[in-house]
Amino acid sequence: MYNAGKVIIFIVVLILFFTIPMWLNLGRVEAIPQPELPKDKTKCIESKEYMRAYHMKLLDDWRKQAIRENKHVYVAKDGEKHFVSLQKTCMKCHNNKEKFCDSCHNFVVTHPDCWNCHIAPEVAEKWQ
Amino acid sequence: MIEKALTGSKKYWLWLAFLGTLIFIGFLCYLLQWKIGLGITGMSRDVSWGFYIANFTFLVGVAASAVMVVLPYYWHNYKDFGKITVLGEFLAISAVLMCMLFIFVDLGQPNRVLNVLRYPTPNSVFFFDACVLSGYLLLNLLCGWTVLHAEYKGTKYPSWLKPFIYLAILWAPSIHIVTAFIYQGIPGRHFWLTAIMAPRFLASAFSAGPALIIILALLLKRVANFDAGQKAIQTLAKIVTYAFVLNLLFFFFEVFTAFYSGIQSHQAPIKYLFAGLHGHAEWVPFMWASYILAFIALILLVIPATRKNETTLAVACLSVFIAAWIDKGIGLITGGYTPTPFETITPYRPTLPEIGIAIGIWALGFFVLTILYKIALGVKESKELRVKYQGVLIKK
Amino acid sequence: MAIKRRDLLKLGGLTLIGTAASAAVGGVYTKPQEALKGSRWALAIDVVKCKENRATCGLKCVEVCHSLHNVPSIPDKKKEIKWIWEEKFEHAFPEHEANYYLNEKLHDTPFLLLCNHCDNPPCVRVCPTKATFKREDGIVMMDYHRCIGCRFCMAACPYGARSFNWIDPRPFIAKVNPEYPSRMKGVVEKCTLCYERIAEGKIPACVEACPAKAIVFGDLKNPNDEINKILKERIAIRRKEELTTYPSVFYLIG
């Protein structure tokens, strides 16, 4: 191999560069988050497992159905009907974004841009 | 071939460093825009496109004009363009690149740009423009690079390339026609709603683009010891002349229709641009500068003696380029938005960061162009050396 | 025990199918029963009534709409955002300005302008991502999640009905409605004819808010609807009819 030394250094630099997230989080110890569930409710619109796995898909479907298909009612698997709205339905029970949404999202370093437009109850309260 | 771009004189590196600085400044301005939003520009609710889209429109023309050297060479076997064909193709590459960047920096939500492909919408001219521009970029990369590579290896380009070259020739006008359709298909803007928009675009492109190639060829003769050939430059100059005369004629047709018909809404944008309207005259000096330059260029181009003289030809080409840039760039955009749908006037002036971003993109385009030309000229130079060397061998 | 490549692939395939199957099992979507049903929603704005009550109404339609939909009040006119606003006759109908007699009659009449929800909307035609589209009930909708902010729709709209978020609008929203979202910087917005209220069986906010009942909301395709009766009896004009965009907002001038 020509210029073996240079090539190897370059490969090492590249590997380091692409693994930056790993190095940055090395040794970061955080407890697995325990999102705070609404106290006066026993169940969400779907099972806990379904919501945990697919809430992002469900929310995306909700926006598509409400905005694009003009279908504003969600009939859950148990037959119960819910009005399709993040602020009027979800956030009525999950009224603390910080303790519910953010606790997990921050842990997995995921920052969905929902909140650039949608207004969390605590944000609305501070606003007034 | 890329190694040709890695060695060069001090001047070459200084020039690249200068462009690099401008790109960096433009990038900093863009970071500001990324953070605050398009509010850092001078655009408004009433004039919602500005300097970015103006430059985009003009550069699509420059990109399309490569066909003016490619077509005679490949289609009519016009050998005199042999040396500058690749210059045209590489100019197209950097111009399309600038076009795409100008569109990108104009987006309010740049991270969603791929939505255009995720939700293809054939009834939108923007969708078509995105398709034809990327297609044109790929075609020029393919044709320019393959032909040059064949030259580098000392062979003729492979025969499978021929259909792509012809496709690129047909493709070139399409990118500019589609860009004109963005404007001429909109119902409420009097200045844009004209069937002659696409022909006007083509005429101004086929004058401004080859004018730039002439300027570049004359420059390369001085700084890079590359002679495109007297005959090639003179043929290009004639192309510039005819296209530019057509361009001015088309503008006269517009003025005639607006004023002879007596329809005031058609006259208003022209009055605003050239005389001012309701006490607003933001762009009057620029428009007159454009048409005075156009007039000077016309005289220098039409008279054979001044067209053949390299100095006056350079002045004429520079005038054509600037005149077309003002007329088809900022004049076209502000003219379309003024007066507003409420027959009021909201003035538009680009802000400093907006101009900074635009300069950054132009610098990036010229950076790419410099590197591509460096490679092309390097290949051509070594080929000449080889020919000379082989000649010596044969004699011996 | 070594897993064979074939088995591994099979296992992977099964997992994939399983994931896809469980993902597919969600709820279903329907329209709410209380939702208003129409085929082409329209507004008829009685400018005669509007003028009579303008001194006392306090422009309730604009105020209610903007506060309900978290529309910011940006002081800089160039960057402002408006869904419904008041305009003079000569600006709302510049093509009629030359008609001296009509101008004389109407020049001090207020005209409320908003998205016309055209039957043949140029903004929908030009949008490269279908972020703005026409619903089957005639409402020209905005999907803010999809808008890339290219502003082609603003160039195409002949009515100046669209606004762009040049900056983050939130600092300019004084009082927020927690039931409705705001917008983010870099997207285009406009009136959506209160689609969210129609889904709940309510009429648009501006119609409800007008103390003079000067705005009538109805379905043009329903011959029994009151709006059709009014449009037959009165003289109605629409903005820039010559462009054949077929606006759904009518102005009753006589």
PDB file of N, CA and C in Angstrom, chain B residues 70 78 83 225:
ATOM      1  N   VAL B  70     -21.957  23.298 -26.964  1.00  0.00           N
ATOM      2  CA  VAL B  70     -22.031  21.847 -27.112  1.00  0.00           C
ATOM      3  C   VAL B  70     -22.720  21.474 -28.426  1.00  0.00           C
ATOM      4  N   TYR B  78     -18.758  21.166 -35.516  1.00  0.00           N
ATOM      5  CA  TYR B  78     -18.033  22.435 -35.657  1.00  0.00           C
ATOM      6  C   TYR B  78     -16.753  22.356 -34.831  1.00  0.00           C
ATOM      7  N   LYS B  83     -12.060  23.040 -28.275  1.00  0.00           N
ATOM      8  CA  LYS B  83     -11.323  23.360 -27.056  1.00  0.00           C
ATOM      9  C   LYS B  83     -12.208  23.946 -25.967  1.00  0.00           C
ATOM     10  N   ASN B 225      -2.527  30.664 -19.870  1.00  0.00           N
ATOM     11  CA  ASN B 225      -1.836  30.329 -21.098  1.00  0.00           C
ATOM     12  C   ASN B 225      -2.647  29.349 -21.957  1.00  0.00           C
TER      13      ASN B 225
END
